[in-house]
């Protein structure tokens, strides 16, 4: 059979990621006992562009700076596109980098890390945002161009293994597939992340996904946005 690249998922619903040759057809899978479904592996990448989502811009941002992470014990891991060097350097305790040069786009990862490290401070102390802060473990696992799910899981597993028991107990995943998934079942990514969370004793927070037609304006009460 085709070479197996990765085995993931739960015991009840094991997922195999395999390389398929051009000569393989759908009918070939019908002869495999125990296969419930077969599909192209989902892929993930950095956002093509982060667009303004119905915010009303009332002023352009001035040059910003935040204090060093003094007396901050909380640490949150960020699985994303990576954190750009600069303002957040003093808040990043450790980095993993899987892509370099034009294969990287740190825009989204830097945004997420900023929310983790200093949401209120970086937004003019806006009372809607929490004042809680945390240091960051920066895991750059998402490239600019799509990467298949098995490779993404390999990267996540390696980061968790290297972070070890002294690493963050909470890891953030603010990304998802751009394909519509089954509304009544966990995705293969969700199942695999749950399994990795159990094995490593961590909590992995995954986004529910973005859907353009359901996005609401912000703030919802009609007050001026920032």
PDB file of C-alpha atoms in Angstrom:
ATOM      1  CA  UNK A   1       0.000   0.000   0.000  1.00  0.00           C
ATOM      2  CA  UNK A   2       0.965   3.681  -0.052  1.00  0.00           C
ATOM      3  CA  UNK A   3       3.575   4.815   2.517  1.00  0.00           C
ATOM      4  CA  UNK A   4       2.058   6.084   5.776  1.00  0.00           C
ATOM      5  CA  UNK A   5       3.360   9.540   6.704  1.00  0.00           C
ATOM      6  CA  UNK A   6       1.607   9.875  10.066  1.00  0.00           C
ATOM      7  CA  UNK A   7      -0.903   8.128  12.319  1.00  0.00           C
ATOM      8  CA  UNK A   8      -3.110  10.438  14.380  1.00  0.00           C
ATOM      9  CA  UNK A   9      -6.568  10.749  15.902  1.00  0.00           C
ATOM     10  CA  UNK A  10      -8.175   8.631  18.593  1.00  0.00           C
ATOM     11  CA  UNK A  11      -8.403   4.845  18.971  1.00  0.00           C
ATOM     12  CA  UNK A  12     -12.037   5.006  17.910  1.00  0.00           C
ATOM     13  CA  UNK A  13     -11.241   7.033  14.793  1.00  0.00           C
ATOM     14  CA  UNK A  14      -7.653   6.620  13.703  1.00  0.00           C
ATOM     15  CA  UNK A  15      -6.447   8.851  10.896  1.00  0.00           C
ATOM     16  CA  UNK A  16      -3.736   7.789   8.454  1.00  0.00           C
ATOM     17  CA  UNK A  17      -1.920  10.343   6.316  1.00  0.00           C
ATOM     18  CA  UNK A  18      -0.541   8.661   3.218  1.00  0.00           C
ATOM     19  CA  UNK A  19       1.183   9.621  -0.015  1.00  0.00           C
ATOM     20  CA  UNK A  20      -0.987   8.615  -2.963  1.00  0.00           C
ATOM     21  CA  UNK A  21       0.497   7.884  -6.392  1.00  0.00           C
ATOM     22  CA  UNK A  22      -1.098   9.219  -9.571  1.00  0.00           C
ATOM     23  CA  UNK A  23      -2.163   5.731 -10.594  1.00  0.00           C
ATOM     24  CA  UNK A  24      -4.365   5.266  -7.493  1.00  0.00           C
ATOM     25  CA  UNK A  25      -8.126   5.659  -8.004  1.00  0.00           C
ATOM     26  CA  UNK A  26     -11.087   5.960  -5.647  1.00  0.00           C
ATOM     27  CA  UNK A  27     -12.028   2.343  -6.368  1.00  0.00           C
ATOM     28  CA  UNK A  28      -8.735   1.197  -4.799  1.00  0.00           C
ATOM     29  CA  UNK A  29      -9.883   2.429  -1.401  1.00  0.00           C
ATOM     30  CA  UNK A  30     -13.058   0.345  -1.612  1.00  0.00           C
ATOM     31  CA  UNK A  31     -10.928  -2.783  -1.238  1.00  0.00           C
ATOM     32  CA  UNK A  32      -9.392  -1.601   2.041  1.00  0.00           C
ATOM     33  CA  UNK A  33     -11.225  -3.092   5.018  1.00  0.00           C
ATOM     34  CA  UNK A  34     -12.078  -0.630   7.801  1.00  0.00           C
ATOM     35  CA  UNK A  35     -11.725   2.615   5.826  1.00  0.00           C
ATOM     36  CA  UNK A  36     -14.719   4.825   6.591  1.00  0.00           C
ATOM     37  CA  UNK A  37     -13.745   7.776   4.423  1.00  0.00           C
ATOM     38  CA  UNK A  38     -10.890   9.165   2.349  1.00  0.00           C
ATOM     39  CA  UNK A  39     -10.201  12.782   1.474  1.00  0.00           C
ATOM     40  CA  UNK A  40      -7.376  15.140   0.645  1.00  0.00           C
ATOM     41  CA  UNK A  41      -5.578  16.180   3.814  1.00  0.00           C
ATOM     42  CA  UNK A  42      -6.528  19.710   4.958  1.00  0.00           C
ATOM     43  CA  UNK A  43      -3.835  22.349   4.624  1.00  0.00           C
ATOM     44  CA  UNK A  44      -3.091  25.462   6.652  1.00  0.00           C
ATOM     45  CA  UNK A  45      -1.146  28.669   6.083  1.00  0.00           C
ATOM     46  CA  UNK A  46      -0.814  32.285   7.128  1.00  0.00           C
ATOM     47  CA  UNK A  47      -3.697  34.569   6.210  1.00  0.00           C
ATOM     48  CA  UNK A  48      -3.378  36.099   2.747  1.00  0.00           C
ATOM     49  CA  UNK A  49      -4.278  39.436   4.271  1.00  0.00           C
ATOM     50  CA  UNK A  50      -5.640  40.565   7.623  1.00  0.00           C
ATOM     51  CA  UNK A  51      -8.498  42.866   6.732  1.00  0.00           C
ATOM     52  CA  UNK A  52     -10.311  45.380   8.868  1.00  0.00           C
ATOM     53  CA  UNK A  53     -13.453  43.591  10.087  1.00  0.00           C
ATOM     54  CA  UNK A  54     -16.023  46.393  10.297  1.00  0.00           C
ATOM     55  CA  UNK A  55     -13.994  48.411  12.818  1.00  0.00           C
ATOM     56  CA  UNK A  56     -14.351  52.177  12.644  1.00  0.00           C
ATOM     57  CA  UNK A  57     -10.884  53.701  12.622  1.00  0.00           C
ATOM     58  CA  UNK A  58     -10.793  56.916  14.647  1.00  0.00           C
ATOM     59  CA  UNK A  59      -7.034  57.418  14.859  1.00  0.00           C
ATOM     60  CA  UNK A  60      -3.872  55.917  13.480  1.00  0.00           C
ATOM     61  CA  UNK A  61      -1.567  54.110  15.884  1.00  0.00           C
ATOM     62  CA  UNK A  62       1.432  56.002  17.231  1.00  0.00           C
ATOM     63  CA  UNK A  63       4.800  54.275  17.761  1.00  0.00           C
ATOM     64  CA  UNK A  64       4.352  51.867  20.651  1.00  0.00           C
ATOM     65  CA  UNK A  65       6.427  50.325  23.396  1.00  0.00           C
ATOM     66  CA  UNK A  66       5.685  48.123  26.384  1.00  0.00           C
ATOM     67  CA  UNK A  67       7.646  47.477  29.536  1.00  0.00           C
ATOM     68  CA  UNK A  68       9.638  44.325  30.083  1.00  0.00           C
ATOM     69  CA  UNK A  69       7.896  41.324  31.599  1.00  0.00           C
ATOM     70  CA  UNK A  70       8.700  41.974  35.257  1.00  0.00           C
ATOM     71  CA  UNK A  71       7.136  39.745  37.917  1.00  0.00           C
ATOM     72  CA  UNK A  72       4.946  38.007  35.319  1.00  0.00           C
ATOM     73  CA  UNK A  73       4.782  34.286  36.018  1.00  0.00           C
ATOM     74  CA  UNK A  74       2.114  33.325  33.489  1.00  0.00           C
ATOM     75  CA  UNK A  75       3.364  31.845  30.211  1.00  0.00           C
ATOM     76  CA  UNK A  76       1.239  31.080  27.122  1.00  0.00           C
ATOM     77  CA  UNK A  77       2.411  29.189  24.058  1.00  0.00           C
ATOM     78  CA  UNK A  78       1.390  30.573  20.677  1.00  0.00           C
ATOM     79  CA  UNK A  79       1.159  28.193  17.733  1.00  0.00           C
ATOM     80  CA  UNK A  80       0.951  30.546  14.766  1.00  0.00           C
ATOM     81  CA  UNK A  81       2.952  32.317  12.049  1.00  0.00           C
ATOM     82  CA  UNK A  82       5.676  33.525  14.406  1.00  0.00           C
ATOM     83  CA  UNK A  83       6.312  36.756  16.293  1.00  0.00           C
ATOM     84  CA  UNK A  84       8.212  39.536  14.537  1.00  0.00           C
ATOM     85  CA  UNK A  85      11.359  40.833  16.174  1.00  0.00           C
ATOM     86  CA  UNK A  86      10.896  44.193  17.863  1.00  0.00           C
ATOM     87  CA  UNK A  87       8.476  45.441  20.484  1.00  0.00           C
ATOM     88  CA  UNK A  88       7.597  42.004  21.907  1.00  0.00           C
ATOM     89  CA  UNK A  89      11.152  40.650  22.178  1.00  0.00           C
ATOM     90  CA  UNK A  90      11.292  41.096  25.947  1.00  0.00           C
ATOM     91  CA  UNK A  91       8.081  39.099  26.302  1.00  0.00           C
ATOM     92  CA  UNK A  92       9.156  36.090  24.249  1.00  0.00           C
ATOM     93  CA  UNK A  93      10.865  33.447  26.368  1.00  0.00           C
ATOM     94  CA  UNK A  94      11.519  30.881  23.662  1.00  0.00           C
ATOM     95  CA  UNK A  95      11.136  30.514  19.897  1.00  0.00           C
ATOM     96  CA  UNK A  96      10.743  27.710  17.355  1.00  0.00           C
ATOM     97  CA  UNK A  97      11.143  28.610  13.686  1.00  0.00           C
ATOM     98  CA  UNK A  98      10.273  26.209  10.869  1.00  0.00           C
ATOM     99  CA  UNK A  99      10.156  28.583   7.901  1.00  0.00           C
ATOM    100  CA  UNK A 100      12.505  31.346   6.821  1.00  0.00           C
ATOM    101  CA  UNK A 101      12.694  34.191   4.333  1.00  0.00           C
ATOM    102  CA  UNK A 102       9.771  34.573   1.953  1.00  0.00           C
ATOM    103  CA  UNK A 103       8.128  31.463   3.436  1.00  0.00           C
ATOM    104  CA  UNK A 104       7.303  33.454   6.591  1.00  0.00           C
ATOM    105  CA  UNK A 105       4.689  36.108   7.280  1.00  0.00           C
ATOM    106  CA  UNK A 106       4.635  37.004  10.974  1.00  0.00           C
ATOM    107  CA  UNK A 107       1.726  39.464  10.826  1.00  0.00           C
ATOM    108  CA  UNK A 108      -0.925  37.256  12.416  1.00  0.00           C
ATOM    109  CA  UNK A 109       1.350  35.601  14.985  1.00  0.00           C
ATOM    110  CA  UNK A 110       2.620  38.980  16.167  1.00  0.00           C
ATOM    111  CA  UNK A 111      -0.945  40.224  16.558  1.00  0.00           C
ATOM    112  CA  UNK A 112      -1.911  37.202  18.663  1.00  0.00           C
ATOM    113  CA  UNK A 113       1.229  37.416  20.813  1.00  0.00           C
ATOM    114  CA  UNK A 114       0.519  41.089  21.448  1.00  0.00           C
ATOM    115  CA  UNK A 115      -2.947  40.236  22.759  1.00  0.00           C
ATOM    116  CA  UNK A 116      -1.422  37.597  25.062  1.00  0.00           C
ATOM    117  CA  UNK A 117       1.388  39.795  26.336  1.00  0.00           C
ATOM    118  CA  UNK A 118      -0.248  43.188  26.735  1.00  0.00           C
ATOM    119  CA  UNK A 119      -3.709  43.526  25.249  1.00  0.00           C
ATOM    120  CA  UNK A 120      -4.692  46.619  27.238  1.00  0.00           C
ATOM    121  CA  UNK A 121      -1.293  48.325  27.149  1.00  0.00           C
ATOM    122  CA  UNK A 122      -1.076  48.057  23.377  1.00  0.00           C
ATOM    123  CA  UNK A 123      -4.584  49.485  22.966  1.00  0.00           C
ATOM    124  CA  UNK A 124      -4.484  52.685  25.009  1.00  0.00           C
ATOM    125  CA  UNK A 125      -5.617  50.900  28.195  1.00  0.00           C
ATOM    126  CA  UNK A 126      -9.031  50.286  26.654  1.00  0.00           C
ATOM    127  CA  UNK A 127     -11.229  48.940  29.468  1.00  0.00           C
ATOM    128  CA  UNK A 128     -12.876  46.325  27.236  1.00  0.00           C
ATOM    129  CA  UNK A 129      -9.581  44.442  27.020  1.00  0.00           C
ATOM    130  CA  UNK A 130      -8.105  42.471  29.942  1.00  0.00           C
ATOM    131  CA  UNK A 131      -5.135  43.787  31.881  1.00  0.00           C
ATOM    132  CA  UNK A 132      -3.823  40.270  32.511  1.00  0.00           C
ATOM    133  CA  UNK A 133      -0.429  39.666  30.930  1.00  0.00           C
ATOM    134  CA  UNK A 134       1.650  36.615  30.081  1.00  0.00           C
ATOM    135  CA  UNK A 135       5.027  35.830  28.641  1.00  0.00           C
ATOM    136  CA  UNK A 136       5.092  33.993  25.315  1.00  0.00           C
ATOM    137  CA  UNK A 137       6.538  30.818  23.848  1.00  0.00           C
ATOM    138  CA  UNK A 138       6.617  31.590  20.121  1.00  0.00           C
ATOM    139  CA  UNK A 139       6.072  28.485  17.969  1.00  0.00           C
ATOM    140  CA  UNK A 140       6.198  29.482  14.297  1.00  0.00           C
ATOM    141  CA  UNK A 141       4.549  26.475  12.635  1.00  0.00           C
ATOM    142  CA  UNK A 142       2.471  28.156   9.909  1.00  0.00           C
ATOM    143  CA  UNK A 143       4.197  29.181   6.674  1.00  0.00           C
ATOM    144  CA  UNK A 144       3.006  31.724   4.140  1.00  0.00           C
ATOM    145  CA  UNK A 145       2.092  28.930   1.691  1.00  0.00           C
ATOM    146  CA  UNK A 146      -0.144  25.990   2.688  1.00  0.00           C
ATOM    147  CA  UNK A 147       1.310  23.070   4.636  1.00  0.00           C
ATOM    148  CA  UNK A 148      -0.527  19.763   4.959  1.00  0.00           C
ATOM    149  CA  UNK A 149      -2.062  18.719   8.256  1.00  0.00           C
ATOM    150  CA  UNK A 150       0.371  15.873   8.945  1.00  0.00           C
ATOM    151  CA  UNK A 151       3.364  18.212   8.684  1.00  0.00           C
ATOM    152  CA  UNK A 152       1.614  20.767  10.901  1.00  0.00           C
ATOM    153  CA  UNK A 153       0.962  18.105  13.550  1.00  0.00           C
ATOM    154  CA  UNK A 154       4.581  16.937  13.373  1.00  0.00           C
ATOM    155  CA  UNK A 155       5.683  20.485  14.155  1.00  0.00           C
ATOM    156  CA  UNK A 156       3.226  20.895  17.035  1.00  0.00           C
ATOM    157  CA  UNK A 157       4.249  17.547  18.522  1.00  0.00           C
ATOM    158  CA  UNK A 158       7.936  18.451  18.321  1.00  0.00           C
ATOM    159  CA  UNK A 159       7.391  21.834  19.996  1.00  0.00           C
ATOM    160  CA  UNK A 160       5.395  20.297  22.857  1.00  0.00           C
ATOM    161  CA  UNK A 161       8.044  17.624  23.342  1.00  0.00           C
ATOM    162  CA  UNK A 162      10.867  20.173  23.438  1.00  0.00           C
ATOM    163  CA  UNK A 163       8.962  22.593  25.676  1.00  0.00           C
ATOM    164  CA  UNK A 164       8.583  19.763  28.180  1.00  0.00           C
ATOM    165  CA  UNK A 165       6.913  19.819  31.594  1.00  0.00           C
ATOM    166  CA  UNK A 166       8.374  23.231  32.419  1.00  0.00           C
ATOM    167  CA  UNK A 167       6.773  24.826  29.344  1.00  0.00           C
ATOM    168  CA  UNK A 168       3.397  26.579  29.123  1.00  0.00           C
ATOM    169  CA  UNK A 169       0.332  24.710  30.299  1.00  0.00           C
ATOM    170  CA  UNK A 170      -1.822  26.699  27.844  1.00  0.00           C
ATOM    171  CA  UNK A 171      -1.191  26.894  24.086  1.00  0.00           C
ATOM    172  CA  UNK A 172      -3.166  29.057  21.681  1.00  0.00           C
ATOM    173  CA  UNK A 173      -4.126  28.000  18.130  1.00  0.00           C
ATOM    174  CA  UNK A 174      -5.865  30.927  16.433  1.00  0.00           C
ATOM    175  CA  UNK A 175      -6.047  29.259  13.045  1.00  0.00           C
ATOM    176  CA  UNK A 176      -8.206  26.767  11.233  1.00  0.00           C
ATOM    177  CA  UNK A 177      -8.829  25.184   7.868  1.00  0.00           C
ATOM    178  CA  UNK A 178     -10.383  27.371   5.176  1.00  0.00           C
ATOM    179  CA  UNK A 179     -12.616  24.461   4.188  1.00  0.00           C
ATOM    180  CA  UNK A 180     -16.058  23.849   5.661  1.00  0.00           C
ATOM    181  CA  UNK A 181     -15.761  20.858   8.001  1.00  0.00           C
ATOM    182  CA  UNK A 182     -18.351  18.370   9.226  1.00  0.00           C
ATOM    183  CA  UNK A 183     -20.712  20.271  11.587  1.00  0.00           C
ATOM    184  CA  UNK A 184     -21.435  17.236  13.786  1.00  0.00           C
ATOM    185  CA  UNK A 185     -17.984  15.656  14.216  1.00  0.00           C
ATOM    186  CA  UNK A 186     -14.597  16.759  15.457  1.00  0.00           C
ATOM    187  CA  UNK A 187     -12.083  17.468  12.725  1.00  0.00           C
ATOM    188  CA  UNK A 188      -9.002  15.293  12.417  1.00  0.00           C
ATOM    189  CA  UNK A 189      -6.968  18.295  13.571  1.00  0.00           C
ATOM    190  CA  UNK A 190      -9.206  18.755  16.624  1.00  0.00           C
ATOM    191  CA  UNK A 191      -8.933  15.091  17.573  1.00  0.00           C
ATOM    192  CA  UNK A 192      -5.162  15.072  17.176  1.00  0.00           C
ATOM    193  CA  UNK A 193      -4.764  18.241  19.259  1.00  0.00           C
ATOM    194  CA  UNK A 194      -6.926  16.714  22.000  1.00  0.00           C
ATOM    195  CA  UNK A 195      -4.692  13.638  21.996  1.00  0.00           C
ATOM    196  CA  UNK A 196      -1.511  15.722  22.164  1.00  0.00           C
ATOM    197  CA  UNK A 197      -3.022  17.796  24.966  1.00  0.00           C
ATOM    198  CA  UNK A 198      -3.731  14.660  27.014  1.00  0.00           C
ATOM    199  CA  UNK A 199      -0.281  13.209  26.377  1.00  0.00           C
ATOM    200  CA  UNK A 200       1.499  16.423  27.390  1.00  0.00           C
ATOM    201  CA  UNK A 201      -0.795  17.588  30.179  1.00  0.00           C
ATOM    202  CA  UNK A 202      -1.594  20.907  28.501  1.00  0.00           C
ATOM    203  CA  UNK A 203      -4.648  22.832  27.341  1.00  0.00           C
ATOM    204  CA  UNK A 204      -4.726  23.683  23.631  1.00  0.00           C
ATOM    205  CA  UNK A 205      -7.204  26.465  22.841  1.00  0.00           C
ATOM    206  CA  UNK A 206      -8.355  26.257  19.232  1.00  0.00           C
ATOM    207  CA  UNK A 207     -10.395  28.838  17.355  1.00  0.00           C
ATOM    208  CA  UNK A 208     -13.872  27.902  16.185  1.00  0.00           C
ATOM    209  CA  UNK A 209     -13.142  29.283  12.718  1.00  0.00           C
ATOM    210  CA  UNK A 210     -14.041  32.383  10.752  1.00  0.00           C
ATOM    211  CA  UNK A 211     -17.065  32.660   8.524  1.00  0.00           C
ATOM    212  CA  UNK A 212     -17.499  35.919   6.636  1.00  0.00           C
ATOM    213  CA  UNK A 213     -21.318  35.935   6.554  1.00  0.00           C
ATOM    214  CA  UNK A 214     -21.541  35.701  10.358  1.00  0.00           C
ATOM    215  CA  UNK A 215     -19.043  38.401  11.263  1.00  0.00           C
ATOM    216  CA  UNK A 216     -20.631  41.204  13.238  1.00  0.00           C
ATOM    217  CA  UNK A 217     -19.497  44.797  13.501  1.00  0.00           C
ATOM    218  CA  UNK A 218     -17.449  45.763  16.532  1.00  0.00           C
ATOM    219  CA  UNK A 219     -18.227  47.178  18.995  1.00  0.00           C
ATOM    220  CA  UNK A 220     -21.771  45.755  18.786  1.00  0.00           C
ATOM    221  CA  UNK A 221     -23.300  48.653  20.771  1.00  0.00           C
ATOM    222  CA  UNK A 222     -22.377  51.169  18.050  1.00  0.00           C
ATOM    223  CA  UNK A 223     -19.779  53.012  20.126  1.00  0.00           C
ATOM    224  CA  UNK A 224     -16.583  54.268  18.433  1.00  0.00           C
ATOM    225  CA  UNK A 225     -14.149  51.474  17.636  1.00  0.00           C
ATOM    226  CA  UNK A 226     -10.387  51.582  18.082  1.00  0.00           C
TER     227      UNK A 226
END
